[in-house]
Structure formats: structure tokens, C-alpha cells
Coordinates of C-alpha atoms and ligand atoms in Angstrom, one line a residue:
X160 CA 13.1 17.1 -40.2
X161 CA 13.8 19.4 -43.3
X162 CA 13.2 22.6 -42.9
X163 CA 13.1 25.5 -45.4
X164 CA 16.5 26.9 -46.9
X165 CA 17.4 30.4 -47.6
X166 CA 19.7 32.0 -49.8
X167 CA 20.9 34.5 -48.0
X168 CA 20.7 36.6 -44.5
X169 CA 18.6 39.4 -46.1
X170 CA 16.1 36.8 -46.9
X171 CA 16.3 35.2 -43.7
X172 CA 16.0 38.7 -41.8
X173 CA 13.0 39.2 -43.8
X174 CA 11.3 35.4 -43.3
X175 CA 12.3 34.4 -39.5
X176 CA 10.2 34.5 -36.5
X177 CA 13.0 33.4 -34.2
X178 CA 17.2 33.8 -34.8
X179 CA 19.1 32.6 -32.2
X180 CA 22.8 33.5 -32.4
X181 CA 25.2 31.1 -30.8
X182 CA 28.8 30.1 -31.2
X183 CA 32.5 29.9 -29.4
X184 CA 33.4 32.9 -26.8
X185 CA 34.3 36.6 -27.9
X186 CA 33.4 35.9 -31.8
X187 CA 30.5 38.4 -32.3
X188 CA 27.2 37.1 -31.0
X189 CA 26.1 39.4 -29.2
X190 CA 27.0 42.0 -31.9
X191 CA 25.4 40.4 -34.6
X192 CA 21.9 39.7 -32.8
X193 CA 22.0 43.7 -32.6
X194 CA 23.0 44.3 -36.0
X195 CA 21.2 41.3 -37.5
X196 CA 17.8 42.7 -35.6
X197 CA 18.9 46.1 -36.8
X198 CA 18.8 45.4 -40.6
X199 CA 15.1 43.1 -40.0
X200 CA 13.7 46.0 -38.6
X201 CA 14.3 48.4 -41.3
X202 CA 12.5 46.3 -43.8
X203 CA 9.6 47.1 -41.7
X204 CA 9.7 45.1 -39.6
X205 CA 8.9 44.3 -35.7
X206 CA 12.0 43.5 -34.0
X207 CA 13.5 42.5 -30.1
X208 CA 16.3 41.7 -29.3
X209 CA 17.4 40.0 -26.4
X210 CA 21.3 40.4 -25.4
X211 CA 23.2 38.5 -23.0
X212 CA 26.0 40.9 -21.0
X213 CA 26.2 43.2 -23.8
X214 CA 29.2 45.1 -23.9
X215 CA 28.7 48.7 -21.9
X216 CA 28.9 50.8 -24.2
X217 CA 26.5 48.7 -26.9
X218 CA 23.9 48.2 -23.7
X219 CA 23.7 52.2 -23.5
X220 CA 23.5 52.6 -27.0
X221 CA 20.6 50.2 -26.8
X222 CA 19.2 52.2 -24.6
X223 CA 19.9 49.4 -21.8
X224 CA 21.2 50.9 -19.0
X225 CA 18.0 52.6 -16.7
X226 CA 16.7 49.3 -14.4
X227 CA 14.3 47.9 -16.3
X228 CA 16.7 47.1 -18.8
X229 CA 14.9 43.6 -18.6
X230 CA 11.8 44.7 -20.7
X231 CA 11.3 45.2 -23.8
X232 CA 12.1 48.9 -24.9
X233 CA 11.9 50.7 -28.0
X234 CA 15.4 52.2 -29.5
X235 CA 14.0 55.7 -30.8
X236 CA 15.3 56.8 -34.0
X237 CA 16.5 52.9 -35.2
X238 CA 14.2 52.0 -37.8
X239 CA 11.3 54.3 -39.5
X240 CA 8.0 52.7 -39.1
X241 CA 6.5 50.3 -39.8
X242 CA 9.2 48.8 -38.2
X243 CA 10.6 49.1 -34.8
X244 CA 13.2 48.0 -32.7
X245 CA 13.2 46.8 -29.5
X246 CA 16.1 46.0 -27.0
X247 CA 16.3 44.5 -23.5
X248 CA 19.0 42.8 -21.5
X249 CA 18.1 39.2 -20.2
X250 CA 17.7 39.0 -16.3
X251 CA 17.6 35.8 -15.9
X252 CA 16.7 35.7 -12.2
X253 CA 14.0 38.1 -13.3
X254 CA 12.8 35.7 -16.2
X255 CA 13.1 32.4 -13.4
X256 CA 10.9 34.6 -10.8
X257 CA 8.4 35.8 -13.5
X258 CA 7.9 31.9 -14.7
X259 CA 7.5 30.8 -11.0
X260 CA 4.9 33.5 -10.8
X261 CA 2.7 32.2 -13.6
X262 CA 3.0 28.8 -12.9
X263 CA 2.6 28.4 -9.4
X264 CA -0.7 31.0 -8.2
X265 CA -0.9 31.5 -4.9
X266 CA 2.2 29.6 -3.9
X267 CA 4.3 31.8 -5.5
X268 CA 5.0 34.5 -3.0
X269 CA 6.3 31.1 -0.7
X270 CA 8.8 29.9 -3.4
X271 CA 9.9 33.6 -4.1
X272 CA 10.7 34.2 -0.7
X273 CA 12.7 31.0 0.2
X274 CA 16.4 32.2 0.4
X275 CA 16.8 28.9 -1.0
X276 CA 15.1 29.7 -4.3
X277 CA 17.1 32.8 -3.9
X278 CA 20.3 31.9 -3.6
X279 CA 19.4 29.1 -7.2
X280 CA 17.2 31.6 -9.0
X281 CA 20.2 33.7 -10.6
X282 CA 23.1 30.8 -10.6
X283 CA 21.9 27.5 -11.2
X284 CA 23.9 25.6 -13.7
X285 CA 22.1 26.1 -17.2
X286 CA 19.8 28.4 -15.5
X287 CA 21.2 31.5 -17.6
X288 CA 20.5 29.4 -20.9
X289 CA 16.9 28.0 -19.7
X290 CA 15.8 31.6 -18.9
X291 CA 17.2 33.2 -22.6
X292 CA 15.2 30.5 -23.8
X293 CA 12.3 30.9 -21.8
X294 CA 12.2 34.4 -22.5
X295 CA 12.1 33.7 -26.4
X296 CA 9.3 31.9 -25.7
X297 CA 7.2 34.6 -23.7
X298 CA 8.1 37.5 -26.3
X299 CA 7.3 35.2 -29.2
X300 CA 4.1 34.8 -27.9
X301 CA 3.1 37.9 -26.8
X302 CA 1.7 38.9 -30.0
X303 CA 4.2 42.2 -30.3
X304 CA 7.3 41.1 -32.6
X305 CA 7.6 39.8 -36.0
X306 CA 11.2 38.8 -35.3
X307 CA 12.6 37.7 -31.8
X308 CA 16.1 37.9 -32.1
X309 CA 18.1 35.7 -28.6
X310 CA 21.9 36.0 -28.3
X311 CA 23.4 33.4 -26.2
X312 CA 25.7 33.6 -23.4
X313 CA 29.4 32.5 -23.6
X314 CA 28.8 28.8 -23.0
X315 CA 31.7 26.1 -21.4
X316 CA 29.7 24.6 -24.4
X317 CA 28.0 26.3 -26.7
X318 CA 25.4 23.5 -27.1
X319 CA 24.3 24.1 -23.2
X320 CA 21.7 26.5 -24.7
X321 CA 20.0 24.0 -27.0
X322 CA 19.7 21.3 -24.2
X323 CA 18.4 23.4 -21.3
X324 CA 14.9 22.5 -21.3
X325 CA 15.7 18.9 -21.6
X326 CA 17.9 19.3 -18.9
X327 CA 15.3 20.8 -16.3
X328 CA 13.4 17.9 -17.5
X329 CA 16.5 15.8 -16.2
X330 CA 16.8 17.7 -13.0
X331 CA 13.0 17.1 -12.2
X332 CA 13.7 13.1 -12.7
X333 CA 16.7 13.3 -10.4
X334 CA 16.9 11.1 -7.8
X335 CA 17.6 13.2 -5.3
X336 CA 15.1 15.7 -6.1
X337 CA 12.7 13.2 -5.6
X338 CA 13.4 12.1 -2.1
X339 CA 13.6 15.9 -1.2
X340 CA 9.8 16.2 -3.0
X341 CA 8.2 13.2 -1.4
X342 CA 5.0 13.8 0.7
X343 CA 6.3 14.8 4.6
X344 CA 5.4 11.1 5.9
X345 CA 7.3 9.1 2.9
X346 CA 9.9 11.9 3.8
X347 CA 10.1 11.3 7.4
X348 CA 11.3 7.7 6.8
X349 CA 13.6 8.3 4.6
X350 CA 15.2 11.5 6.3
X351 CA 15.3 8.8 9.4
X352 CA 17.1 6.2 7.2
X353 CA 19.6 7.5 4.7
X354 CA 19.4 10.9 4.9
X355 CA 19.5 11.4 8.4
X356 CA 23.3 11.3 8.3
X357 CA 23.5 14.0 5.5
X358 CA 20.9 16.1 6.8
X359 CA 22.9 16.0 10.3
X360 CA 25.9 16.7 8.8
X361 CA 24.4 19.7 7.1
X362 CA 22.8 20.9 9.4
X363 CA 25.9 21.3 11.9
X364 CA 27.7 22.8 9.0
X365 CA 25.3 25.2 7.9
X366 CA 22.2 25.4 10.5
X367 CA 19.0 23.5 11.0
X368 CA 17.3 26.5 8.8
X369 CA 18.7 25.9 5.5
X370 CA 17.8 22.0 5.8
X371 CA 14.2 23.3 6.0
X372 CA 14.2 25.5 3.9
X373 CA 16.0 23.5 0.8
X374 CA 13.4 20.2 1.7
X375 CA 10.5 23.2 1.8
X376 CA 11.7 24.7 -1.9
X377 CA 11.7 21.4 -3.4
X378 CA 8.4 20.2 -1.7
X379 CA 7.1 23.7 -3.1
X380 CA 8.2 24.0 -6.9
X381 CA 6.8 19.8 -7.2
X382 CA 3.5 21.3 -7.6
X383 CA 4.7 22.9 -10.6
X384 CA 6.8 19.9 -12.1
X385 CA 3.9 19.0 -15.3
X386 CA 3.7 22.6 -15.9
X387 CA 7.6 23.0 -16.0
X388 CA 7.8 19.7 -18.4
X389 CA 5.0 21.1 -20.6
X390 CA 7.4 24.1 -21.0
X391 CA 10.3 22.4 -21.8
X392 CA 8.4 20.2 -24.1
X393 CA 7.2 23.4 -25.9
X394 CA 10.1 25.0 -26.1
X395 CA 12.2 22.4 -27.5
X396 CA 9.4 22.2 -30.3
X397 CA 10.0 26.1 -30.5
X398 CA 13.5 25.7 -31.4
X399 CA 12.9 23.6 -33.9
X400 CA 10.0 25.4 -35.6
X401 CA 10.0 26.1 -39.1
X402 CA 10.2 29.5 -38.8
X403 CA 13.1 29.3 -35.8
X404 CA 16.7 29.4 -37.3
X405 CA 20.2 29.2 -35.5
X406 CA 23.1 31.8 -37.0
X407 CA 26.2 30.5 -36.1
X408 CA 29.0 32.6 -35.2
X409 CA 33.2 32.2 -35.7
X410 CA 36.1 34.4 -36.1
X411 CA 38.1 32.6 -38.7
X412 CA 40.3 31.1 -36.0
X413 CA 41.1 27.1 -36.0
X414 CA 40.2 27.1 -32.1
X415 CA 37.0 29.3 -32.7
X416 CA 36.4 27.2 -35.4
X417 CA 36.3 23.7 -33.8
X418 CA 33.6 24.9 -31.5
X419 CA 31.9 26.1 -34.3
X420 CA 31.9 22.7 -36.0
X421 CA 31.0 20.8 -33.0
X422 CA 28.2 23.3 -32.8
X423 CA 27.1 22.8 -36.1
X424 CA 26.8 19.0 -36.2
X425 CA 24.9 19.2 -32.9
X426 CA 22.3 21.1 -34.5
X427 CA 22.3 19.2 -37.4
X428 CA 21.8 16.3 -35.5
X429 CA 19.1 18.0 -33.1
X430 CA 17.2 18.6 -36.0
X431 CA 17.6 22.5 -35.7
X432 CA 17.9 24.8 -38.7
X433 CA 21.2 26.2 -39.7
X434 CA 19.8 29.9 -41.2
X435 CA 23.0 30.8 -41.8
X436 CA 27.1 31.0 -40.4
X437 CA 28.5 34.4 -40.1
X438 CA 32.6 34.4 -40.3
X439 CA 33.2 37.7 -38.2
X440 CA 36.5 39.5 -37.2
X441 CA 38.1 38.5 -41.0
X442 CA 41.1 40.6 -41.8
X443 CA 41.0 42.1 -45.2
X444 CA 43.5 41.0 -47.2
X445 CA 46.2 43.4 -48.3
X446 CA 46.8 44.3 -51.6
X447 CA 49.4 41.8 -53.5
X448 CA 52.4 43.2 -54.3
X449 CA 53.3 43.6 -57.9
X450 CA 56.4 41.3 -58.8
X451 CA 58.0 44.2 -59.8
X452 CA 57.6 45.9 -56.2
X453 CA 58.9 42.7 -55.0
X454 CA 62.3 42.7 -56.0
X455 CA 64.9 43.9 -54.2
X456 CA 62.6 44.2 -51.2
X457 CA 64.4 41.4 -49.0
X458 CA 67.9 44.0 -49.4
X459 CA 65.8 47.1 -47.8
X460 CA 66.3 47.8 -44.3
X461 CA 65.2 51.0 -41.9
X462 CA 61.6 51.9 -41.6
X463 CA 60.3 50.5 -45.1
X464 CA 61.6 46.9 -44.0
X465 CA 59.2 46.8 -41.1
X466 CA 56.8 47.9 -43.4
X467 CA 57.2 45.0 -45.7
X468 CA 57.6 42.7 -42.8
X469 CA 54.4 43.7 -41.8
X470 CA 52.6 43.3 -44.8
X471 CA 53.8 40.2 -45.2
X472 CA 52.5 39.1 -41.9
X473 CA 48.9 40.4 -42.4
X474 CA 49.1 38.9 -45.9
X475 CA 49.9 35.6 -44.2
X476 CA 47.4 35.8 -41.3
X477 CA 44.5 36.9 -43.9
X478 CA 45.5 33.7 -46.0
X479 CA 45.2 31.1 -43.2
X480 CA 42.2 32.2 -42.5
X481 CA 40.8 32.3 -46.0
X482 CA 42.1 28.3 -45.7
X483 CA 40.0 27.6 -42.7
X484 CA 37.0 29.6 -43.6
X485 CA 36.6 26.4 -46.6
X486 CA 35.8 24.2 -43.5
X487 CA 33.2 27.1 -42.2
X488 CA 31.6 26.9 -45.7
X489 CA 31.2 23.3 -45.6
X490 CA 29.7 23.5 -41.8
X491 CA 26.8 25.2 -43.2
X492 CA 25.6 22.5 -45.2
X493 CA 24.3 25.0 -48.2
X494 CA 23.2 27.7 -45.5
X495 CA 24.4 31.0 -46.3
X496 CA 27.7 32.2 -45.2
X497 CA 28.8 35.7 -45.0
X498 CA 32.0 37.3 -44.0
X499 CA 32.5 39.9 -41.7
X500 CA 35.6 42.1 -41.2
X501 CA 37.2 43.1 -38.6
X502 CA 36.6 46.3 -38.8
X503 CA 39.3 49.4 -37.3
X504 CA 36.5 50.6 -34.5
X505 CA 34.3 48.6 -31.4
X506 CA 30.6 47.8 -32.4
X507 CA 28.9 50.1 -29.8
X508 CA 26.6 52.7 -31.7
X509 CA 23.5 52.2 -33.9
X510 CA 25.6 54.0 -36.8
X511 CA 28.4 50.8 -36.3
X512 CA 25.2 48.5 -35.8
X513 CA 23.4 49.4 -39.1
X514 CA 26.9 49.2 -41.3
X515 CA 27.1 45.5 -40.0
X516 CA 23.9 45.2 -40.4
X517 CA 24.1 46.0 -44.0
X518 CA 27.4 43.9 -44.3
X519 CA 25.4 40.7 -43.0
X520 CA 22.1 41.0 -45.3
X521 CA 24.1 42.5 -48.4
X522 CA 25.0 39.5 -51.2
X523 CA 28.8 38.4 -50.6
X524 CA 30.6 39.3 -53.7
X525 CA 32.0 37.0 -56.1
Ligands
ATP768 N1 33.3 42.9 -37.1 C1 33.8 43.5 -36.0 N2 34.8 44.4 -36.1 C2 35.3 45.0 -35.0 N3 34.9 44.7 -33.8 C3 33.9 43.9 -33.6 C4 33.3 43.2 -34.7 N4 32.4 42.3 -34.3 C5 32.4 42.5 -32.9 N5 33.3 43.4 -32.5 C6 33.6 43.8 -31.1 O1 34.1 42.6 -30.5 C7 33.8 42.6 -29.1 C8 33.1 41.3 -28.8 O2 31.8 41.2 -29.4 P1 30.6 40.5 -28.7 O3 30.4 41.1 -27.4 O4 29.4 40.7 -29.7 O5 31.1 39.0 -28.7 P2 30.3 37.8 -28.0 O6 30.5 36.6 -29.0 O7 28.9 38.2 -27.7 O8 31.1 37.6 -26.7 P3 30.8 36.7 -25.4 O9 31.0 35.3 -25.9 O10 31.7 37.2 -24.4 O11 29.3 36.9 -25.2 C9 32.9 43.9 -28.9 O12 33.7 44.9 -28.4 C10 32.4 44.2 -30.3 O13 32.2 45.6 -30.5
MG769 MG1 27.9 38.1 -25.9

């Protein structure tokens, strides 16, 4: 699939319907989803962003920290109009109950209730990254936004949140959750065959009630299997939509930066658009020292040693790094890249938000 390129992150900002932000743990994500939705809404535009465990003092910045921190809601002040900005913090238990809801009518107050359901909704493996997804889809089509901005959450794998859906589809397939979902009377034999030693066996460990209740959820959510598939088949064509684009995220750190790579071939070989790769957390590189200064500097000792020694040190950490952000560059395939420093303060007002933001969409220099 080719998709459209773009020069640059203003341009992409400007152009996107959907930005995901992914990458290794602790880079920046969740940061530059805020800052990156920041600068698209104050070219006019409509913008949400949905954040993953923002950091406290971000999420009350955001205005994310009453209880319904899960819906959209408008950060006054952000962006003059036309534009607007929108925050909310993904629940994804919330987001699992709300699909269960649409999908299954009148049966839904049955599945809701079962302290089976419960006990999955909030924790099931990928769940967190099926429900971000999910919830891209629902604000994308609600008709509000321009721009739906997702951040993603820290990932074993960062590539969890690109193969969610397919996995649900895989779940639904499983063996096992097909015995569970088999009509009561194909289920009666087998539950007197095979089963019967595993259900006994559970049931003396943990009670005759969850046994029911588990074969109960499964028989229950069956009814909804096509409708989950359809979803999963939509959104896998969302996240490859021409108008959908991935920002990767790295510090310029070799560990951060393998991730990163493995990232970036997965979603080259998904057939998902790399919009651009953002190099956050870059220290600035001090100013050389003259030759002149130099000399001589090796016989100093006392207080100006240590300052040498350090300079030296943050010279030499701000070259590696200029070193391995050439492999980021090459990553990106022709994408825009754009470095980020670190800067001397946390990212947790809309004043810190809107300089990053202007960072990201301004053209790198040189
Ligand atoms: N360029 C920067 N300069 C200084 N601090 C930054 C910069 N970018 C992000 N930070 C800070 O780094 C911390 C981690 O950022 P953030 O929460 O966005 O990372 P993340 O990738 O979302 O982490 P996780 O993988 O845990 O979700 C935050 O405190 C944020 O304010
Ligand atoms: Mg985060």
C-alpha cells in the first residue's frame, strides 16, 4: 500500500485524521500526543486527544482529573476558535463496557453484570490496547474532531497495539473458547468427557459459582462474535487509512532505539504509515571549546577541573547520540524526523505543551 508522504509534522498536524503515537517506555508519547494535538488545534483545528496514564500533573492540566475524565472534554483557553481542544483519559474498562453495550441490546445488562466479565473487562491481556483502539474508532466517527490524536500505553511490545484487533479475532477462534460457547447440549457432553476433570477441579478450588458463571460469560458474548470481527476488521482498515499515520517515538538511546527499529519495520511491513519519528529527550550539545581554551586545561585542578570534566562528559553523551540518531533517520524511510530536547523542566502545563508543540511542527534547522 503507498500512502501519501509529508514533509514535515506541521503539515502532517495540518493533513491527519488520525495520529497514533507509539514507541519504547518512558520516551515521550504521551507528551507528544498532547503537544502534537496542541499545535493541530491552533491551526484551527478540531482536536482530541486520548492519553494513556498521563502523568498527574499533565492529566490536571488537561483538565483530567474530575470522574468523567473518560469523555471528551474541552481544555478552555488552549486554542482560539475555530479550533478546539479536547482531552480525555482512556478507561478502558469503560470503553470494553460501552462496546458490549452497543453490540449486544438487551443482553447487555447480563454480560455487564457477570463478575466474570468484571473481573476480564479492565485486565485482559491486550485489552488496554484493543480499547485505545476501539475508542479511536468511536471518536473518529462521531462526527466532532478533525484530528483524533491516541497515545499508546507502555507496551512489553510496542507492536501489541497494532495487533489487538487481530488478536480478539484470534481469541474468538480459540479452541477453548469454543467448547465454553457451544450450545448447553453439545456442552453437556463435552463438560461430561474432557472437561469434567477441569471443571471439577475448579470448581473445588474456587466454587461451583465461578464455573457457571465463566461457561455463562462465554455462552453470552458468542452472540456478539460477527459483530466483534466486523470491528476488528474495521479497525484494522482504520489504522491503515490514508489519512491515519503512526509518529514514532525514541529518546536517542541504543536500547530505546532498538524498539524503535523493531517498531518501525513492523509497521512498514503492516502496511501502516510512518507520519513521522520524533527523537525526544536530545541533550544539546555544548559549545566546543576553542583550541586555545583547551590548552593547559588537563593541568587545572579544584572547582574548574570538574567543570571541564563535566563538559566533556555532556559533550561526549550529546555526540553518541547524534551517532545513533543516523539509524533513527534511516528508520523513517523519508518520513520526517524532528529532534526534541530534553528540556531543564517536566512537560505538565499547556505553556510547556505549546513550546513542544512549536518545537515538533517548526522546520528542523540545517
Ligand atoms: N522534551 C522533554 N524534556 C523534558 N521532559 C520531558 C520531555 N518530554 C517528556 N518529558 C517528561 O518525561 C516524562 C515522561 O513522558 P511521557 O509520560 O510522555 O512518556 P511516555 O512515553 O508516555 O511514558 P510511558 O511509556 O510510561 O507511557 C514526563 O514527566 C514528561 O513531562
Ligand atoms: Mg504514556
Amino acid at each position: 500500500m503507498t500512502h501519501p508522504t509529508t514533509t514535515s509534522l506541521a503539515r502532517l498536524v495540518e493533513t491527519a485524521d488520525l495520529l497514533v503515537t507509539c514507541g519504547p517506555g518512558g520516551v515521550g508519547k504521551t507528551t507528544t500526543a498532547a503537544a502534537l494535538g496542541l499545535a493541530a488545534a491552533r491551526t484551527g483545528r478540531r482536536v482530541v486527544v486520548v492519553t494513556i496514564d498521563p502523568a498527574r500533573r499533565l492529566a490536571d492540566a488537561l483538565g483530567l482529573d474530575g470522574t468523567a475524565s473518560d469523555r471528551p472534554h474541552v481544555v478552555v483557553g488552549a486554542a482560539p476558535g475555530p479550533g478546539s481542544f479536547s482531552a480525555l483519559m482512556l478507561d478502558a474498562e469503560h470503553t470494553f463496557d460501552q462496546l458490549i453495550r452497543d453490540r449486544a441490546g438487551d443482553g447487555a445488562d447480563r454480560i455487564l453484570a457477570n463478575p466474570v466479565y468484571r473481573a476480564i473487562a479492565g485486565s485482559l491481556a491486550g485489552a488496554q490496547e484493543y480499547m485505545a483502539i476501539e475508542r479511536l474508532h468511536q471518536l473518529h466517527h462521531s462526527g466532532d474532531y478533525d484530528l483524533v490524536v491516541i497515545d499508546t500505553p507502555p507496551s512489553r511490545h510496542a507492536i501489541d497495539v497494532l495487533d489487538a484487533p487481530d488478536r480478539l479475532v484470534r481469541f474468538l477462534s480459540n479452541p477453548v473458547y469454543r467448547a465454553l460457547t457451544l450450545p448447553s447440549r453439545s456442552l453437556a457432553r463435552v463438560t461430561n468427557a474432557a472437561t469434567s476433570a477441569f471443571s471439577w477441579t475448579v470448581k473445588r478450588l474456587a466454587g461451583p459459582k465461578i464455573v457457571e458463571d465463566t461457561i455463562d460469560f462465554f455462552r453470552s458474548i458468542s452472540g456478539l462474535e460477527a459483530g466483534l470481527r466486523q470491528r476488528a476488521a474495521e479497525m484494522s482498515a482504520l489504522l491503515r487509512a490514508d489519512h491515519t499515520a503512526f509518529v514514532l517515538v525514541s529518546s536517542p538511546r541504543a536500547e530505546a532505539i532498538d524498539e524503535a527499529s523493531f517498531l518501525a519495520d513492523a509497521l512498514h511491513e503492516g502496511g501502516y504509515r510512518l507520519g513521522g519519528v520524533v527523537v525526544n529527550l536530545v541533550h544539546p550539545l555544548p559549545p566546543a571549546l576553542h583550541p586555545d581554551e583547551l590548552s593547559g586545561l588537563d593541568a587545572l585542578d579544584g572547582p574548574l577541573a570538574e567543570q571541564v570534566a563535566y563538559h566533556r562528559e555532556l559533550a561526549a553523551v550529546a555526540e553518541a547520540e547524534r551517532r545513533e540518531m543516523a539509524t533513527l533517520a534511516e528508520l523513517a524511510r523519508g518520513a520526517p524526523v524532528r529532534d526534541v530536547p530534553l528540556l531543564d523542566h517536566d512537560v505538565h502545563d499547556l505553556a510547556a505543551l505549546g513550546e513542544l508543540g512549536q518545537v515538533l511542527v517548526s522546520s528542523p534547522v540545517g
